XYZ file of N, CA and C in Angstrom:
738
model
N -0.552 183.289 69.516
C 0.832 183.721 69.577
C 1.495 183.133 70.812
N 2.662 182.737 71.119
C 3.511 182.151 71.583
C 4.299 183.156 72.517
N 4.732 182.721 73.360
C 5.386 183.863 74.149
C 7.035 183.070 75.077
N 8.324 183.553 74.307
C 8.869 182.794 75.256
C 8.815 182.622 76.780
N 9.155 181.501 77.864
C 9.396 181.638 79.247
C 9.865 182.629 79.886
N 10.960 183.113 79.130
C 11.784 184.241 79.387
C 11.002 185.816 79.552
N 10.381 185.579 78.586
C 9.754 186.837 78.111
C 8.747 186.608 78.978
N 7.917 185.599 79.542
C 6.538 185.502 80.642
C 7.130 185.911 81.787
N 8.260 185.287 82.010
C 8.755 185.322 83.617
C 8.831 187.124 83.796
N 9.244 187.887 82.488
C 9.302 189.121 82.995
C 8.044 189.823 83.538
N 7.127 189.818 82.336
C 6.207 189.812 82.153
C 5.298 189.781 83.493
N 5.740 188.908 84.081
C 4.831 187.931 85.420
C 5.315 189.529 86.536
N 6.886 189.019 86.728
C 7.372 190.568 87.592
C 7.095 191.289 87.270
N 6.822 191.518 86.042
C 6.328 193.420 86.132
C 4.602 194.032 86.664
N 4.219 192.613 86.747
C 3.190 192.411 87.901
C 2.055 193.075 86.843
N 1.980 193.100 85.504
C 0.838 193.752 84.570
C -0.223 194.066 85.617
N -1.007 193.375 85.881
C -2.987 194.403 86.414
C -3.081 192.943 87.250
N -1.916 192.688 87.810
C -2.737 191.477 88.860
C -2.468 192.503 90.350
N -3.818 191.999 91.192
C -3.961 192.399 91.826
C -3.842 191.489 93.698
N -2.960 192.305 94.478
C -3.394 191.440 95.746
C -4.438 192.283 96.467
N -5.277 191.932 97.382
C -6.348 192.538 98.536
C -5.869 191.765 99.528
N -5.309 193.011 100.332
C -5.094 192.731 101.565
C -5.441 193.607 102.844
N -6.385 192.977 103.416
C -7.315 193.532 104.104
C -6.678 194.051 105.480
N -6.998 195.146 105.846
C -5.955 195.562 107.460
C -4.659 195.305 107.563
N -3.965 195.433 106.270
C -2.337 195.483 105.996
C -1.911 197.170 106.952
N -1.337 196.562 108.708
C -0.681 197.824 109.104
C 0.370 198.199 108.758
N 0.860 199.434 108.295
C 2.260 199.628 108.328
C 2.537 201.010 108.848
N 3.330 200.413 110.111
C 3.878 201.369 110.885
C 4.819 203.007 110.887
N 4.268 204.129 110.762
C 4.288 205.032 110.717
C 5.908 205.584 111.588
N 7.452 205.372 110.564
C 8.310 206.011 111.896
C 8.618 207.548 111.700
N 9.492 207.215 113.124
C 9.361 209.009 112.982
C 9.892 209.951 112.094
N 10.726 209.572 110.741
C 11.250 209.562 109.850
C 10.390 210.437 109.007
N 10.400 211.279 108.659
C 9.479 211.782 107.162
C 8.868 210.681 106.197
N 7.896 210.468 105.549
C 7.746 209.412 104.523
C 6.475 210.368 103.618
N 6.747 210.217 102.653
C 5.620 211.175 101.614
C 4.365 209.895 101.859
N 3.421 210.952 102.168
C 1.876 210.246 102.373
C 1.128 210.035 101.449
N 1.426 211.603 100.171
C 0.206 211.333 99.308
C 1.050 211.626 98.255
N 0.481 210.727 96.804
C 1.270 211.475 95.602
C 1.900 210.172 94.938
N 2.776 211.138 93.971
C 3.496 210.035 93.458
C 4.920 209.869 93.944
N 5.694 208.850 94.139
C 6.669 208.784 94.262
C 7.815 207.746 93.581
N 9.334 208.163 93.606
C 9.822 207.664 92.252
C 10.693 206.451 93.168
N 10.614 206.525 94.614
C 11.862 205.651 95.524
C 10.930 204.648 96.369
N 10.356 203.269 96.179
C 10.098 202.949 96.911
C 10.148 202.549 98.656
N 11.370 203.001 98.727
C 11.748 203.099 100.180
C 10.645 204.382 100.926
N 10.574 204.965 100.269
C 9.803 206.205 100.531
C 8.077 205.785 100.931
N 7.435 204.846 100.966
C 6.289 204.157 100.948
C 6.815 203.101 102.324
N 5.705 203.184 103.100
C 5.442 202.060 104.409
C 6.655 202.527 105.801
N 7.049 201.435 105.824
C 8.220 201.742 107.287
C 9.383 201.533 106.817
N 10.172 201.773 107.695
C 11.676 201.072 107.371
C 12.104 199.523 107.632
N 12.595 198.803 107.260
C 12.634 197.195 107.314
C 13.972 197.357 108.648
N 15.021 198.002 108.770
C 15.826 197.838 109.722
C 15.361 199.533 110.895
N 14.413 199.473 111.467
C 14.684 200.743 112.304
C 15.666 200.694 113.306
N 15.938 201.718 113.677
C 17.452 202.542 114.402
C 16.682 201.615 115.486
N 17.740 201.288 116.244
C 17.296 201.054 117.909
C 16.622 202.171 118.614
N 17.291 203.417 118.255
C 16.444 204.356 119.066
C 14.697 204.955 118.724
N 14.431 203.929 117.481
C 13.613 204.394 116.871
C 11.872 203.819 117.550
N 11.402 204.540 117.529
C 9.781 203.569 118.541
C 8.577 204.179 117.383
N 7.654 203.031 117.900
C 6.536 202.991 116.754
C 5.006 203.029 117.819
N 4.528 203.914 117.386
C 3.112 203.886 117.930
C 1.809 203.977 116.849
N 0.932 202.562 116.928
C 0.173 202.209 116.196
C -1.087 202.287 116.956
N -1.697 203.258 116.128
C -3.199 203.676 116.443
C -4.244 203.371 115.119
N -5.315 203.711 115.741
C -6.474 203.500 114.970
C -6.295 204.480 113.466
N -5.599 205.352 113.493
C -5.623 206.065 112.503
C -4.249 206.635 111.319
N -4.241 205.226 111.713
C -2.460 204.997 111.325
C -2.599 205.114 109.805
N -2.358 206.392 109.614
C -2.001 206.955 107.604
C -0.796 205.903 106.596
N -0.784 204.950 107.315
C -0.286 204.075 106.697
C -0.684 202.297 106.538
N -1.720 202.079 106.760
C -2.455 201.012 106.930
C -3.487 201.112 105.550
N -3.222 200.244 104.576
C -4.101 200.065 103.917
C -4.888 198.536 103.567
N -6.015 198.482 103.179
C -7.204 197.891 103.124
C -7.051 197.264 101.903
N -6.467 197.952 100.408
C -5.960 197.318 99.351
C -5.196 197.833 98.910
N -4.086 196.340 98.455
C -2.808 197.219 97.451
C -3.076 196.696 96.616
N -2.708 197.113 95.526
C -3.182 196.686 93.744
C -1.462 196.849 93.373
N -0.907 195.827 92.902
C 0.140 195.688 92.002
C 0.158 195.804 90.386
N 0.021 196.669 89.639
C -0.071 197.361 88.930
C -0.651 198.136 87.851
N -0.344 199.314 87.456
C -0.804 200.680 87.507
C -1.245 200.509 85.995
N -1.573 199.657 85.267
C -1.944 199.740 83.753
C -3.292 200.058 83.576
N -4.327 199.668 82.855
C -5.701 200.181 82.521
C -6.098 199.576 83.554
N -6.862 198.210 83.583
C -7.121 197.414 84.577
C -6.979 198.213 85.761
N -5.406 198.553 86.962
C -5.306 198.372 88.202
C -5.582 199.924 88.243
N -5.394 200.850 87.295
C -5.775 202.105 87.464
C -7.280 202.521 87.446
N -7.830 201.867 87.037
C -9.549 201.880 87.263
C -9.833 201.121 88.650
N -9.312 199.824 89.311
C -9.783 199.356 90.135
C -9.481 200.457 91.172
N -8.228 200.914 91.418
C -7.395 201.688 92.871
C -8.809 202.807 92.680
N -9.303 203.860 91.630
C -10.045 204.465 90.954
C -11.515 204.376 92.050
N -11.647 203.362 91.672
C -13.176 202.974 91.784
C -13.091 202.284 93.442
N -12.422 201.670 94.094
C -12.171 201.625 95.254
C -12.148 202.736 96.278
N -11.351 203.684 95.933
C -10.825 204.801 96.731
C -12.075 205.939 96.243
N -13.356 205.118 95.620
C -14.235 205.876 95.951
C -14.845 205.835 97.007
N -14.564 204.477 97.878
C -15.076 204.383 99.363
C -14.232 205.247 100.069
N -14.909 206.434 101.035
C -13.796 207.065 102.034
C -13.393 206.309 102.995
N -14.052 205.456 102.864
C -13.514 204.469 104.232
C -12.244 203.192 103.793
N -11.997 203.662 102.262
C -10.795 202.563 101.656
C -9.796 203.342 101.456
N -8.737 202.450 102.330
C -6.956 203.526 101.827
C -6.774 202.495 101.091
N -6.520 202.909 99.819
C -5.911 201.902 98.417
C -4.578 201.928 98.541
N -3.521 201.207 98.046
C -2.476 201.920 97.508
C -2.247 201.173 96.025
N -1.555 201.765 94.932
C -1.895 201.297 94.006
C 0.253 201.695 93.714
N 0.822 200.488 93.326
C 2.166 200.150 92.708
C 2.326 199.991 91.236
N 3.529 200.444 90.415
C 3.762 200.069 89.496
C 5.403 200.159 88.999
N 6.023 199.630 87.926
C 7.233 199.505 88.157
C 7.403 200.892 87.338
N 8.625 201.212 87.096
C 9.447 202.281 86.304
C 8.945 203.906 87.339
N 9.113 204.826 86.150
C 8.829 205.931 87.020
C 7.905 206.576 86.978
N 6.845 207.662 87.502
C 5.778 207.762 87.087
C 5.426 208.350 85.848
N 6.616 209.160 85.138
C 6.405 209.481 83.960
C 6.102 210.793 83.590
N 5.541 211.845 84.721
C 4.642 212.864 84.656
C 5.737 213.952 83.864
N 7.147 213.548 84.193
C 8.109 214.851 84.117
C 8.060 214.438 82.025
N 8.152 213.438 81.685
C 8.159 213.306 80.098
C 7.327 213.651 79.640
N 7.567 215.032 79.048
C 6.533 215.563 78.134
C 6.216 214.525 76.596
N 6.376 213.410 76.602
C 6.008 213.055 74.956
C 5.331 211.834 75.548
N 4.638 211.833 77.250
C 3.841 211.046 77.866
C 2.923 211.575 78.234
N 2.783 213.072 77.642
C 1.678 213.631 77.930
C 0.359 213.945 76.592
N 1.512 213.330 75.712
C 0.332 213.573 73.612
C 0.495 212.337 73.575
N -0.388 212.066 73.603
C -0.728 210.493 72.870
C -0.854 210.239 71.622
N -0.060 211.169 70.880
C -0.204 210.966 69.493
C 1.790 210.789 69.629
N 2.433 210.863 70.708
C 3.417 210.812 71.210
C 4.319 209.491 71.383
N 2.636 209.003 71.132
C 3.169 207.164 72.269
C 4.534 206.379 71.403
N 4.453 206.769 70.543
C 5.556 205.465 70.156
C 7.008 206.177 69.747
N 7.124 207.589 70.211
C 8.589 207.712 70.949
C 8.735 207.368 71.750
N 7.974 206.353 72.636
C 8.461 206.132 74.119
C 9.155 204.768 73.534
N 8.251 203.913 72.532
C 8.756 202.524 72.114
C 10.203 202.415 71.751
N 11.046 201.237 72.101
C 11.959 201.240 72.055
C 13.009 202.082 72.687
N 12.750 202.829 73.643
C 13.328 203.820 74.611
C 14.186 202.700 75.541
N 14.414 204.019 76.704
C 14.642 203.160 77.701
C 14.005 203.203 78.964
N 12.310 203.826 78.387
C 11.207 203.229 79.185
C 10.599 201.917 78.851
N 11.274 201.269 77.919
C 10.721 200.040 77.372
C 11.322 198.826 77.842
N 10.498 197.783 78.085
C 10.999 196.569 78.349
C 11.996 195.888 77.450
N 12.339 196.120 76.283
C 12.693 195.191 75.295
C 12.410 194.164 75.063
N 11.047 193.361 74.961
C 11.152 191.909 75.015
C 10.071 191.479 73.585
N 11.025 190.395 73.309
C 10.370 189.368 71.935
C 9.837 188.449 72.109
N 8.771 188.326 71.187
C 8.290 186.747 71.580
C 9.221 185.316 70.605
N 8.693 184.495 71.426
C 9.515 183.547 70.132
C 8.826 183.810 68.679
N 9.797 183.065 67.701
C 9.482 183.072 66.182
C 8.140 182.960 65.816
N 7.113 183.385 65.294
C 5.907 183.205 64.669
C 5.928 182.454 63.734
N 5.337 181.784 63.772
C 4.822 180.546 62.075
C 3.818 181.201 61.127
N 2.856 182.035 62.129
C 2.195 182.806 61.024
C 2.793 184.283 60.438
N 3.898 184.422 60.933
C 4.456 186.191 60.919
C 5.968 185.695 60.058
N 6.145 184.409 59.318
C 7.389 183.948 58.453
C 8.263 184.135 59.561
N 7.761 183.109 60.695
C 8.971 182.837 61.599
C 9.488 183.885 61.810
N 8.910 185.120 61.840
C 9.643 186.583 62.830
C 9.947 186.715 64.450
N 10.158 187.221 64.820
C 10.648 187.668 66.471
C 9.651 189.195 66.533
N 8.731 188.719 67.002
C 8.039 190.194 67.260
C 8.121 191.173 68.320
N 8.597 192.098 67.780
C 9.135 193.193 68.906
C 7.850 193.497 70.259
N 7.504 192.953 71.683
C 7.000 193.063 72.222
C 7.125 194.747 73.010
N 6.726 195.899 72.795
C 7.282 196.911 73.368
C 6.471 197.124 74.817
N 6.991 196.781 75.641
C 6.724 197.009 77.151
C 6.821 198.172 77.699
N 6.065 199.238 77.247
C 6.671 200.481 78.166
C 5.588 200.655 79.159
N 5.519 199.654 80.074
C 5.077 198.724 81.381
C 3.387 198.349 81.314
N 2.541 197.888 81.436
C 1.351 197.134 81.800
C 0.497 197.424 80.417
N -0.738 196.043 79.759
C -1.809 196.067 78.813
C -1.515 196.389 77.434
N -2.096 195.037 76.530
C -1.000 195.102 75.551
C -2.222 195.669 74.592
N -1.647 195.883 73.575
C -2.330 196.485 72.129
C -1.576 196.094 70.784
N -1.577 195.436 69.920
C -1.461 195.337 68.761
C -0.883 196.358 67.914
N 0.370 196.592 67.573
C 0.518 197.332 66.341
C 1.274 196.814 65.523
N 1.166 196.837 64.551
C 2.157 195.870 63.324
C 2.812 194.754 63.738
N 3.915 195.187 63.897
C 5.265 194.323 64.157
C 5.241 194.331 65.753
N 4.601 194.872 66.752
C 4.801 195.649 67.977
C 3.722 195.137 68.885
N 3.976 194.750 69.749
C 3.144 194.238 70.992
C 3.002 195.717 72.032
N 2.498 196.561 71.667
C 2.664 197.695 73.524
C 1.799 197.436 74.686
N 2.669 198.083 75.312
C 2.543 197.473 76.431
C 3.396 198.771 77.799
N 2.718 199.945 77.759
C 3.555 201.197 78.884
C 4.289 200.980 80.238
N 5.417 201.493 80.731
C 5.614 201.323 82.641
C 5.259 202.541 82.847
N 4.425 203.198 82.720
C 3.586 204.307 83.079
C 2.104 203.760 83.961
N 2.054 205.183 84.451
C 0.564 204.788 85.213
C -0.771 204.869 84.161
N -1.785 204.164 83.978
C -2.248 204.195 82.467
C -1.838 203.308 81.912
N -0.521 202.806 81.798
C -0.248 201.932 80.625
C -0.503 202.311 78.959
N -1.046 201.399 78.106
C -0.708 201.495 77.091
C -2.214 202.542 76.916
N -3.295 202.827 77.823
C -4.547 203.236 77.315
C -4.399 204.963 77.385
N -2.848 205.024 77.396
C -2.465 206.499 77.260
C -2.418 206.742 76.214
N -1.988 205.836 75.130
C -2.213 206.523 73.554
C -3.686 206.981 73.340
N -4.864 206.523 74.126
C -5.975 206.931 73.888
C -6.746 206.111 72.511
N -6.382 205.333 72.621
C -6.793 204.164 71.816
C -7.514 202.801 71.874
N -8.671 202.504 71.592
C -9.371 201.577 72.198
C -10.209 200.768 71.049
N -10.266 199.919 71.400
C -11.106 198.634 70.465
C -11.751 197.384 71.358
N -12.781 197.304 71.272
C -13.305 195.831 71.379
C -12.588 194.976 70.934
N -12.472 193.517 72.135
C -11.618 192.156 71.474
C -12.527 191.805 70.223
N -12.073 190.913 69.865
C -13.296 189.830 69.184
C -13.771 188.609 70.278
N -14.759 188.449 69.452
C -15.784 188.195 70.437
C -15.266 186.411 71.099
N -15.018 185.938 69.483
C -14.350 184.996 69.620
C -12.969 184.623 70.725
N -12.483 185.216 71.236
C -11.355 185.212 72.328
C -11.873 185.272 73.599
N -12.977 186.088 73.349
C -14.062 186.110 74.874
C -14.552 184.312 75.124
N -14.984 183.995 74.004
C -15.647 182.738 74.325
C -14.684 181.575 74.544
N -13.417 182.126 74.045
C -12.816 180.789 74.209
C -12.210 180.690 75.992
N -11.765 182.049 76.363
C -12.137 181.968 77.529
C -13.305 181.633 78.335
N -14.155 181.652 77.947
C -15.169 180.950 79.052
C -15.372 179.281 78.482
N -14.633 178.860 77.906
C -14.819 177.609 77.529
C -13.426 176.634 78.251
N -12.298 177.196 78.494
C -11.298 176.860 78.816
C -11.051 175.836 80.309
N -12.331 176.381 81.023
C -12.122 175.385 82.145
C -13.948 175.160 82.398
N -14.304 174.054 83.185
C -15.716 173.359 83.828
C -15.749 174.916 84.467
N -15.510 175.772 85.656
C -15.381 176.279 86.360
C -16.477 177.554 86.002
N -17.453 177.371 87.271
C -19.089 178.010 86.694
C -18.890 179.530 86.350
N -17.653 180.055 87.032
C -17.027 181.242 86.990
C -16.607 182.188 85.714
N -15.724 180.927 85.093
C -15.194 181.277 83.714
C -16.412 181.759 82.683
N -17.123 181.452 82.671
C -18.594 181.526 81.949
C -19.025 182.986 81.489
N -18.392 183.500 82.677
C -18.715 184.903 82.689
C -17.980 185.719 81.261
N -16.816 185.250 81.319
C -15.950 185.874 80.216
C -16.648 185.720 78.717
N -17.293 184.778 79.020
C -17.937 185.054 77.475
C -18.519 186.221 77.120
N -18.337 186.502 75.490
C -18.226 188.229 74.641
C -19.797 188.343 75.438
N -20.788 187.432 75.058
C -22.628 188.573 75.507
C -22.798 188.677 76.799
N -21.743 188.150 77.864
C -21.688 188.362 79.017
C -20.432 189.361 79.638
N -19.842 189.323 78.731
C -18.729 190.666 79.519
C -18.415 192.013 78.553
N -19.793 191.719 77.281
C -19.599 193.319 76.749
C -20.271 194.202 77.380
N -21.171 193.604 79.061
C -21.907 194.310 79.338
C -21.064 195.570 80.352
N -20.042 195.004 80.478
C -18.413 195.770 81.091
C -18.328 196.988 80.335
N -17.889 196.469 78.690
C -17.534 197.399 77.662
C -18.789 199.085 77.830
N -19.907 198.374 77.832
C -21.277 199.349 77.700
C -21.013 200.291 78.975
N -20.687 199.371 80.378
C -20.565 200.587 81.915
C -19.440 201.501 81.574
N -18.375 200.914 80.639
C -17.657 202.346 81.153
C -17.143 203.449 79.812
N -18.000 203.419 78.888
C -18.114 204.176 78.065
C -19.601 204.694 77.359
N -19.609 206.432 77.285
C -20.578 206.623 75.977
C -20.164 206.833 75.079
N -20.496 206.115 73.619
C -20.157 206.177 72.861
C -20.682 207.174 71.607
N -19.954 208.248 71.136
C -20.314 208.947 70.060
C -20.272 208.400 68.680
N -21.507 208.137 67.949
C -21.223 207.864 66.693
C -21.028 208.579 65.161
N -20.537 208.237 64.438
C -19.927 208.435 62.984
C -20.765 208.397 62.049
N -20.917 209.166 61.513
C -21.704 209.163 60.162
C -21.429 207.990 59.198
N -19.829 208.138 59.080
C -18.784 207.363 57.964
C -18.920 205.954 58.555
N -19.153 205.672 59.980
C -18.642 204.378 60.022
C -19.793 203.726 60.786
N -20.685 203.712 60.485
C -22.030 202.715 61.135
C -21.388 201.542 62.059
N -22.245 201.815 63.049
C -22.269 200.505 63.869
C -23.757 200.357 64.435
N -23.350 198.983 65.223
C -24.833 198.415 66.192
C -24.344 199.418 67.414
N -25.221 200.611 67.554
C -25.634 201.143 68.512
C -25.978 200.896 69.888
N -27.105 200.171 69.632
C -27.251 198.875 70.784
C -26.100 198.124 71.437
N -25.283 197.922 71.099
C -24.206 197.411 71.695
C -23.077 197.692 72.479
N -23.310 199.716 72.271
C -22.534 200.411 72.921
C -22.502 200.995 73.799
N -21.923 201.334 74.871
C -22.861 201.863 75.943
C -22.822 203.732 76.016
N -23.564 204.033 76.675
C -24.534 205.558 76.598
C -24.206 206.211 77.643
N -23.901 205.835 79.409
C -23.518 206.807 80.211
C -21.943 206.326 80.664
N -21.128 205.891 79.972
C -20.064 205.625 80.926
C -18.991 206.899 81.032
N -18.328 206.981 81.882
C -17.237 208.197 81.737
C -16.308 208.038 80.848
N -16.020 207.138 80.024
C -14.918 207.644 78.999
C -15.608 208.005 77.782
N -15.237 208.960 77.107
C -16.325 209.003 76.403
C -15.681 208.292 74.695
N -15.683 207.675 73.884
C -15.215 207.392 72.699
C -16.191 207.220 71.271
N -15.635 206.924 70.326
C -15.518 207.541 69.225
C -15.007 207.477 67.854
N -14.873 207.088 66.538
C -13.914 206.992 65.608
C -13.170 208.611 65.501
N -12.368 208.714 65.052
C -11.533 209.961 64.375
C -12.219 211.020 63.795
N -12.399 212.343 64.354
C -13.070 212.957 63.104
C -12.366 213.382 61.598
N -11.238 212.745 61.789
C -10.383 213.169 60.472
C -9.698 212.200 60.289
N -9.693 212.054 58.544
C -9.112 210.268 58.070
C -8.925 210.599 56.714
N -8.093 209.726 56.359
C -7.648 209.851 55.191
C -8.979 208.476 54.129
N -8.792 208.853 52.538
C -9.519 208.153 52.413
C -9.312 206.716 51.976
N -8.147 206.338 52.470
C -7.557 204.677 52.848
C -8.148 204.853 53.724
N -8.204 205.039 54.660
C -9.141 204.512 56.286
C -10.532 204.346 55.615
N -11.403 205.153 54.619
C -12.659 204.653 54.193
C -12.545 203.198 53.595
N -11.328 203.160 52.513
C -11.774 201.887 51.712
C -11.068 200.612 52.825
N -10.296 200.746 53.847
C -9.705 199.816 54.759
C -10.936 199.158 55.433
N -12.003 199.983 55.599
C -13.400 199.350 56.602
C -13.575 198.726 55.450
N -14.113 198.584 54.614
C -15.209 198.517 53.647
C -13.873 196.617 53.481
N -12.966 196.133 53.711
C -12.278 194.952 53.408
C -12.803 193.903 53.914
């Protein structure tokens, strides 16, 4: 699939799950109130002030509650597991950014059976990709309601929530095939890694998986202690039986 410039360049700013590390980033503590912990909806409210008052003075110590070790630019599946798993060191101040607002006050961001009243909102990005050749030259509605995309019909999602799109609570393995073509894409001994029998071993750390009577799988392939725990549906209609079976 194709993606216009237009539509990347946003895309790029809304900073999806790329991440900077920046190591002993001080930022100076003024005498001003500034919320320390939590969420907040005003970025001014985060770090120092860019013009302080003349009368204003700064004293930087060793234990300056505003100095962090890593910032992660944004809050989708990806940067919400890394900030996660970082700030399990007590000795790491994370800070973890994302665009829009945090979302907590929208109750129809709290059911994930909810998610696609948010689509087309005006928590949504609005953005299309160019025409498809395989979709009869359509414009596919990309729904951005900020970071990590997922597939639905006509619909690219994609949340500006913290979580991102893995708030509908919905999850699938790529194919395997997309894994490999990434590790084929450059010489670079690195890329290698991305291949599917080398990075489903990712998939296995952070899930146990419960299985289905109705829907057999390779067991072996899934993993057994991770903290999320997943699963097929325990309730389906019986189109969802004859839909596997295609």
């Amino acid at each position: 699939m194709s993606i216009s410039q237009e539509t990347r360049n946003i895309a790029l700013k809304a900073a999806g799950a790329a991440v900077i590390a920046i190591a002993a980033t001080h930022l100076y503590q003024s005498l001003e109130g500034i919320v320390k912990k939590g969420l907040v909806d005003d970025p001014e409210q985060v770090g120092k002030l860019a013009m302080p008052d003349a009368q204003t003075k700064y004293e930087a110590t060793d234990e300056d509650p505003f100095a962090y070790d890593f910032i992660i630019i944004g809050g989708g599946t990806a940067g919400s597991v890394l900030a996660s798993r970082l700030s399990e060191r007590p000795d790491f101040k994370v800070l973890l950014l994302e665009a829009g607002s945090s979302g907590i006050a929208l109750p129809i961001s709290k059911v994930p059976a909810a998610y696609g009243q948010i689509m087309r909102s005006k928590h949504d990005w609005h953005l299309h990709t160019t025409p498809q050749a395989g979709c009869n030259n359509r414009e596919l509605f990309w729904t951005r309601v900020y970071p990590s995309l997922t597939a639905l019909n006509d619909t690219w999602t994609s949340d500006p929530f913290l979580g991102s799109s893995s708030n509908a609570m919905m999850f699938h393995y790529g194919a395997a095939s997309d894994y490999d073509e990434w590790a084929s894409a450059t010489d670079e001994p690195e890329c290698k890694e991305w291949a599917f029998d080398q990075f489903h071993q990712y998939f296995q750390k952070f899930e146990t998986f419960h299985p289905h009577p109705d829907f057999p799988v390779d067991e072996s392939k899934r993993g057994k202690q991770g903290p999320v725990q997943v699963s097929f549906l325990t309730t389906y209609g019986g189109v969802d039986c004859k839909l596997t079976r295609c």
